[in-house]
Short mmCIF file of C-alpha atoms in Angstrom, two decimals:
data_model
loop_
_atom_site.label_atom_id
_atom_site.label_comp_id
_atom_site.label_asym_id
_atom_site.label_seq_id
_atom_site.Cartn_x
_atom_site.Cartn_y
_atom_site.Cartn_z
CA UNK A 1 26.36 -34.90 80.00
CA UNK A 2 24.39 -34.02 76.67
CA UNK A 3 20.71 -33.21 76.80
CA UNK A 4 18.89 -36.34 76.62
CA UNK A 5 15.74 -36.95 74.61
CA UNK A 6 12.67 -36.57 76.87
CA UNK A 7 11.08 -40.13 75.68
CA UNK A 8 8.22 -41.32 77.74
CA UNK A 9 8.70 -40.84 81.34
CA UNK A 10 8.36 -43.93 83.49
CA UNK A 11 9.88 -42.46 86.68
CA UNK A 12 11.14 -39.05 87.42
CA UNK A 13 13.31 -37.82 90.51
CA UNK A 14 13.14 -40.85 92.33
CA UNK A 15 15.51 -40.08 95.84
CA UNK A 16 18.43 -42.33 95.62
CA UNK A 17 17.92 -42.62 99.55
CA UNK A 18 14.77 -44.47 99.33
CA UNK A 19 15.17 -46.38 95.88
CA UNK A 20 16.81 -49.75 95.60
CA UNK A 21 18.61 -49.47 92.46
CA UNK A 22 19.01 -53.02 91.93
CA UNK A 23 15.60 -53.85 92.22
CA UNK A 24 14.55 -50.98 89.90
CA UNK A 25 16.86 -52.45 87.34
CA UNK A 26 15.30 -56.05 88.01
CA UNK A 27 11.92 -54.59 87.59
CA UNK A 28 12.81 -52.94 84.32
CA UNK A 29 14.52 -56.27 83.05
CA UNK A 30 11.17 -58.17 83.90
CA UNK A 31 9.35 -55.62 81.80
CA UNK A 32 11.81 -55.77 78.96
CA UNK A 33 12.01 -52.05 79.21
CA UNK A 34 13.81 -49.86 76.32
CA UNK A 35 15.30 -46.65 77.21
CA UNK A 36 17.56 -45.03 79.66
CA UNK A 37 18.06 -44.93 83.62
CA UNK A 38 19.48 -41.60 84.69
CA UNK A 39 21.25 -40.98 87.86
CA UNK A 40 22.02 -37.24 88.56
CA UNK A 41 23.92 -35.69 91.54
CA UNK A 42 25.85 -32.74 92.47
CA UNK A 43 28.51 -32.39 89.40
CA UNK A 44 27.49 -36.03 88.49
CA UNK A 45 25.79 -37.78 85.62
CA UNK A 46 25.39 -41.44 85.11
CA UNK A 47 23.48 -43.23 82.30
CA UNK A 48 22.50 -46.71 81.82
CA UNK A 49 21.19 -47.57 78.43
CA UNK A 50 18.67 -50.57 78.36
CA UNK A 51 17.30 -52.56 75.25
CA UNK A 52 14.59 -55.10 75.74
CA UNK A 53 15.40 -55.17 79.55
CA UNK A 54 19.14 -55.90 78.94
CA UNK A 55 21.76 -53.22 80.02
CA UNK A 56 23.54 -52.61 76.86
CA UNK A 57 25.85 -49.38 77.67
CA UNK A 58 26.59 -47.34 80.45
CA UNK A 59 28.19 -43.77 80.51
CA UNK A 60 29.47 -41.76 83.52
CA UNK A 61 30.55 -38.31 83.61
CA UNK A 62 32.23 -36.19 86.43
CA UNK A 63 33.89 -32.86 85.96
CA UNK A 64 36.99 -33.54 83.70
CA UNK A 65 36.24 -37.18 83.42
CA UNK A 66 34.11 -39.76 81.61
CA UNK A 67 33.98 -43.55 81.86
CA UNK A 68 31.92 -45.82 79.74
CA UNK A 69 31.20 -49.71 79.79
CA UNK A 70 31.41 -52.12 82.71
CA UNK A 71 33.22 -49.57 84.65
CA UNK A 72 30.88 -46.96 84.48
CA UNK A 73 27.92 -49.28 85.05
CA UNK A 74 29.65 -50.44 88.47
CA UNK A 75 30.24 -46.86 89.39
CA UNK A 76 26.71 -45.65 88.68
CA UNK A 77 25.26 -48.43 90.80
CA UNK A 78 27.43 -47.31 93.68
CA UNK A 79 26.42 -43.84 93.25
CA UNK A 80 22.62 -44.65 93.11
CA UNK A 81 23.12 -46.02 96.73
CA UNK A 82 24.24 -42.65 97.97
CA UNK A 83 22.15 -39.88 99.24
CA UNK A 84 21.08 -36.60 97.67
CA UNK A 85 20.71 -38.01 94.23
CA UNK A 86 17.78 -38.36 91.82
CA UNK A 87 16.84 -41.20 89.20
CA UNK A 88 15.05 -40.80 86.14
CA UNK A 89 13.64 -43.48 83.88
CA UNK A 90 12.40 -42.76 80.47
CA UNK A 91 11.34 -45.06 77.44
CA UNK A 92 12.79 -44.72 73.99
CA UNK A 93 12.49 -46.63 70.94
CA UNK A 94 15.71 -49.27 70.33
CA UNK A 95 16.92 -47.00 67.37
CA UNK A 96 17.35 -44.08 69.49
CA UNK A 97 18.87 -46.24 72.24
CA UNK A 98 21.34 -47.66 69.91
CA UNK A 99 22.06 -44.08 68.52
CA UNK A 100 22.92 -43.05 72.33
CA UNK A 101 24.87 -46.25 72.92
CA UNK A 102 26.89 -45.59 69.70
CA UNK A 103 27.80 -42.19 71.12
CA UNK A 104 29.45 -43.61 74.47
CA UNK A 105 32.68 -43.68 72.52
CA UNK A 106 32.20 -40.88 70.33
CA UNK A 107 34.87 -38.17 69.55
CA UNK A 108 34.05 -34.97 68.04
CA UNK A 109 33.99 -34.72 64.16
CA UNK A 110 33.80 -30.96 64.14
CA UNK A 111 34.42 -29.14 67.30
CA UNK A 112 33.26 -25.57 68.58
CA UNK A 113 32.12 -24.24 65.02
CA UNK A 114 31.16 -20.70 65.60
CA UNK A 115 27.96 -19.45 64.37
CA UNK A 116 29.69 -16.49 62.87
CA UNK A 117 30.89 -18.73 60.29
CA UNK A 118 28.76 -21.59 60.32
CA UNK A 119 25.03 -21.43 59.71
CA UNK A 120 23.19 -24.22 61.58
CA UNK A 121 20.42 -24.98 59.11
CA UNK A 122 23.43 -25.52 56.46
CA UNK A 123 25.29 -27.70 58.84
CA UNK A 124 22.36 -29.80 59.44
CA UNK A 125 21.66 -29.97 55.74
CA UNK A 126 25.27 -31.21 55.13
CA UNK A 127 25.03 -33.96 57.56
CA UNK A 128 21.64 -35.08 56.30
CA UNK A 129 23.35 -35.43 52.99
CA UNK A 130 26.23 -37.37 54.23
CA UNK A 131 23.55 -39.82 56.00
CA UNK A 132 25.33 -38.73 59.42
CA UNK A 133 24.35 -40.65 62.76
CA UNK A 134 25.11 -38.78 65.86
CA UNK A 135 24.19 -35.24 67.26
CA UNK A 136 24.97 -31.53 67.20
CA UNK A 137 25.73 -30.03 70.57
CA UNK A 138 24.71 -26.21 70.45
CA UNK A 139 26.14 -23.96 73.42
CA UNK A 140 24.99 -20.53 73.43
CA UNK A 141 27.96 -18.26 74.47
CA UNK A 142 27.44 -16.37 77.77
CA UNK A 143 24.35 -18.63 78.68
CA UNK A 144 23.61 -21.88 80.37
CA UNK A 145 21.14 -22.41 77.43
CA UNK A 146 21.96 -25.39 75.40
CA UNK A 147 20.52 -27.76 72.66
CA UNK A 148 21.21 -31.14 71.11
CA UNK A 149 20.18 -32.17 67.58
CA UNK A 150 19.96 -36.14 66.73
CA UNK A 151 20.40 -37.58 63.53
CA UNK A 152 20.16 -41.15 62.48
CA UNK A 153 21.34 -41.91 59.04
CA UNK A 154 20.72 -38.48 57.97
CA UNK A 155 17.42 -38.49 59.38
CA UNK A 156 16.46 -35.97 61.98
CA UNK A 157 15.06 -37.99 64.97
CA UNK A 158 14.94 -35.66 68.01
CA UNK A 159 15.99 -32.13 69.20
CA UNK A 160 16.23 -31.26 72.88
CA UNK A 161 16.55 -27.49 74.02
CA UNK A 162 17.02 -26.03 77.53
CA UNK A 163 16.14 -22.44 77.10
CA UNK A 164 15.74 -20.23 80.23
CA UNK A 165 15.76 -23.44 82.59
CA UNK A 166 12.95 -24.95 80.69
CA UNK A 167 13.41 -28.14 78.60
CA UNK A 168 11.47 -29.04 75.67
CA UNK A 169 12.19 -31.81 72.94
CA UNK A 170 10.81 -33.00 69.68
CA UNK A 171 12.00 -32.57 66.19
CA UNK A 172 10.00 -29.62 65.46
CA UNK A 173 12.25 -27.77 67.99
CA UNK A 174 14.86 -27.43 65.38
CA UNK A 175 13.32 -24.25 63.86
CA UNK A 176 13.44 -22.51 67.16
CA UNK A 177 16.93 -23.71 67.86
CA UNK A 178 17.99 -22.43 64.46
CA UNK A 179 16.44 -19.18 64.96
CA UNK A 180 18.24 -18.68 68.39
CA UNK A 181 21.47 -19.77 66.83
CA UNK A 182 21.09 -16.95 64.31
CA UNK A 183 20.23 -14.37 66.86
CA UNK A 184 22.76 -15.19 69.53
CA UNK A 185 26.49 -16.44 69.44
CA UNK A 186 26.81 -20.01 69.55
CA UNK A 187 29.25 -22.80 69.38
CA UNK A 188 28.26 -26.31 67.30
CA UNK A 189 30.18 -29.45 68.13
CA UNK A 190 29.31 -32.47 66.03
CA UNK A 191 29.53 -35.90 67.36
CA UNK A 192 29.46 -39.37 65.33
CA UNK A 193 27.82 -42.49 66.69
CA UNK A 194 29.59 -45.44 66.11
CA UNK A 195 26.93 -47.75 65.15
CA UNK A 196 29.28 -50.33 63.39
CA UNK A 197 30.83 -51.15 66.81
CA UNK A 198 27.53 -51.71 68.80
CA UNK A 199 25.90 -53.88 65.96
CA UNK A 200 29.54 -55.88 66.01
CA UNK A 201 28.98 -59.57 64.78
CA UNK A 202 31.69 -60.20 67.65
CA UNK A 203 29.70 -58.72 70.38
CA UNK A 204 28.11 -60.78 73.08
CA UNK A 205 24.53 -61.21 71.96
CA UNK A 206 23.12 -61.09 75.52
CA UNK A 207 24.12 -57.51 75.69
CA UNK A 208 24.13 -56.36 71.84
CA UNK A 209 21.69 -54.12 70.29
CA UNK A 210 21.65 -56.56 67.68
CA UNK A 211 19.96 -59.29 69.88
CA UNK A 212 16.38 -58.21 69.11
CA UNK A 213 16.67 -57.55 65.44
CA UNK A 214 18.63 -60.73 65.11
CA UNK A 215 15.74 -62.79 66.82
CA UNK A 216 12.89 -61.07 64.88
CA UNK A 217 14.58 -61.88 61.43
CA UNK A 218 15.32 -65.64 62.50
CA UNK A 219 11.87 -65.82 63.80
CA UNK A 220 10.41 -64.50 60.42
CA UNK A 221 12.63 -67.14 58.45
CA UNK A 222 11.47 -70.08 60.67
CA UNK A 223 7.77 -68.83 60.51
CA UNK A 224 7.79 -68.67 56.88
CA UNK A 225 9.21 -72.15 56.21
CA UNK A 226 7.41 -73.54 59.13
CA UNK A 227 4.07 -72.06 57.58
CA UNK A 228 4.90 -73.42 53.84
CA UNK A 229 6.27 -76.86 54.53
CA UNK A 230 3.69 -77.91 57.47
CA UNK A 231 0.91 -76.79 55.34
CA UNK A 232 2.05 -78.75 52.45
CA UNK A 233 1.72 -82.01 54.20
CA UNK A 234 5.53 -82.83 54.17
CA UNK A 235 6.68 -86.04 55.40
CA UNK A 236 8.06 -84.23 58.33
CA UNK A 237 7.63 -81.02 60.00
CA UNK A 238 10.07 -78.35 59.94
CA UNK A 239 10.38 -77.89 63.67
CA UNK A 240 11.23 -81.68 63.95
CA UNK A 241 13.55 -81.59 61.19
CA UNK A 242 15.25 -78.70 62.66
CA UNK A 243 15.51 -79.98 66.16
CA UNK A 244 17.29 -82.95 64.68
CA UNK A 245 19.72 -80.70 62.60
CA UNK A 246 20.49 -79.04 65.92
CA UNK A 247 21.37 -82.09 67.67
CA UNK A 248 23.78 -82.92 64.75
CA UNK A 249 25.36 -79.30 64.94
CA UNK A 250 25.62 -79.17 68.86
CA UNK A 251 29.40 -80.38 68.76
CA UNK A 252 30.24 -77.37 66.55
CA UNK A 253 27.66 -75.07 68.29
CA UNK A 254 26.79 -76.28 71.87
CA UNK A 255 23.91 -73.72 72.41
CA UNK A 256 21.90 -75.75 69.88
CA UNK A 257 21.96 -78.92 71.85
CA UNK A 258 18.17 -79.50 72.78
CA UNK A 259 19.36 -81.14 76.16
CA UNK A 260 21.19 -77.70 77.15
CA UNK A 261 18.09 -75.96 77.22
CA UNK A 262 19.79 -72.77 76.07
CA UNK A 263 17.90 -72.33 72.61
CA UNK A 264 14.52 -73.33 71.59
CA UNK A 265 11.95 -72.44 68.63
CA UNK A 266 8.61 -73.08 69.56
CA UNK A 267 5.00 -71.46 68.47
CA UNK A 268 6.76 -69.10 66.04
CA UNK A 269 9.15 -67.75 68.96
CA UNK A 270 12.78 -68.11 69.83
CA UNK A 271 13.94 -68.24 73.47
CA UNK A 272 17.75 -68.14 74.14
CA UNK A 273 19.67 -67.88 77.33
CA UNK A 274 23.10 -68.79 76.22
CA UNK A 275 26.29 -66.52 76.23
CA UNK A 276 27.65 -66.52 72.56
CA UNK A 277 28.74 -63.82 70.29
CA UNK A 278 26.15 -62.69 67.77
CA UNK A 279 28.61 -64.19 64.71
CA UNK A 280 28.32 -67.50 66.60
CA UNK A 281 24.58 -67.35 67.05
CA UNK A 282 24.03 -66.56 63.39
CA UNK A 283 26.38 -69.29 62.23
CA UNK A 284 24.86 -71.87 64.28
CA UNK A 285 21.36 -71.14 63.16
CA UNK A 286 22.69 -71.07 59.55
CA UNK A 287 24.23 -74.45 59.80
CA UNK A 288 21.17 -75.92 61.61
CA UNK A 289 18.68 -74.45 59.20
CA UNK A 290 20.49 -75.44 56.05
CA UNK A 291 20.81 -79.13 57.11
CA UNK A 292 17.24 -79.30 58.05
CA UNK A 293 16.05 -77.74 54.95
CA UNK A 294 18.30 -80.30 52.88
CA UNK A 295 16.92 -83.29 54.70
CA UNK A 296 13.40 -82.08 54.04
CA UNK A 297 14.14 -81.60 50.51
CA UNK A 298 15.10 -85.39 50.12
CA UNK A 299 12.47 -86.87 52.55
CA UNK A 300 9.52 -87.92 50.40
CA UNK A 301 7.38 -85.58 48.40
CA UNK A 302 8.72 -81.90 48.35
CA UNK A 303 6.13 -79.89 46.60
CA UNK A 304 6.46 -77.13 49.06
CA UNK A 305 9.67 -76.02 47.47
CA UNK A 306 8.18 -73.71 44.87
CA UNK A 307 6.07 -72.25 47.37
CA UNK A 308 8.77 -71.75 49.78
CA UNK A 309 11.14 -70.09 47.35
CA UNK A 310 8.42 -67.57 46.41
CA UNK A 311 7.93 -66.61 50.14
CA UNK A 312 11.65 -66.19 50.50
CA UNK A 313 12.01 -64.39 47.45
CA UNK A 314 9.60 -61.71 49.15
CA UNK A 315 11.44 -61.85 52.33
CA UNK A 316 14.63 -61.32 50.14
CA UNK A 317 13.21 -58.14 48.67
CA UNK A 318 12.35 -56.82 52.15
CA UNK A 319 15.47 -57.93 53.87
CA UNK A 320 18.44 -58.77 51.53
CA UNK A 321 21.15 -56.95 53.36
CA UNK A 322 20.09 -58.55 56.74
CA UNK A 323 19.90 -61.83 55.27
CA UNK A 324 23.45 -61.58 53.90
CA UNK A 325 24.78 -60.34 57.01
CA UNK A 326 23.56 -63.22 59.10
CA UNK A 327 25.14 -65.62 56.47
CA UNK A 328 21.78 -67.23 55.28
CA UNK A 329 22.04 -66.28 51.57
CA UNK A 330 25.37 -68.34 51.35
CA UNK A 331 24.11 -71.06 53.62
CA UNK A 332 21.09 -72.00 51.57
CA UNK A 333 21.42 -70.52 48.26
CA UNK A 334 19.00 -72.96 46.65
CA UNK A 335 16.33 -71.26 48.76
CA UNK A 336 17.38 -67.57 47.77
CA UNK A 337 18.62 -67.70 44.48
CA UNK A 338 15.37 -66.73 42.61
#
């Protein structure tokens, strides 16, 4: 198992003999924890990655074998009930959790580059220029010392160094790691994180890294139109119009049916308990949003339209690519064509 970022320690060295693993995961879900749960035992490493309380990826490593996904998660849960193991819980920001999740399926991009022919600082610079997302594993020959350098889209986000049995972390450790790699023989292996797969539009929304980012973007869109339309004294409030549109779209997108209780937008916040793909969720909200907006435009006085177009022009400047990805630019071009 790679050296993991230290993060913000929540629990350290919980004995598996006295810890109810299921109860621990339930607690972390309730607190909307983001980070990792690591189960360690003799020649065993298990890692469960969590984003906002949801288990989004799992990796299990034993000598000569590696499993990822559901099979790994089930095996880790069983291992956590055995004796003589330790459980560690550390909080990380969601971007770093996503980076680790993308590494679950990662294959080496470059393997065992010798420090005799490859300088670590030049290797890091090359990966930065290429906007690489992944990590560099550094193994010092003839020593248990090792290090890991994490990059996200070319930006150095974390370094972890195990030197003489002590583990330190932080991006500022790169200088020491580089110096060690110039003084001692070392091997460098570069792994790529497949961020495209973990943010896939076809992934299950409930267990997708895109979940919170998707909610946040839609909430911003809804809050913006609600603020402008309702403040202007429109004939009908946005939330009412959107709810009517959801009823109309419920045949194509059952999760929008208000009577099903899976989706709701209230007081500026989205709540969702259904089971759909990221793509279906975005398509449904695009359809409901576009329908609601067009009904509002044809219902009485619509003096709010210029103000909304201006507000959405600012939103487009900030998040044009994301708006395009969720399909909103094409669903309501009249609001985003400025």
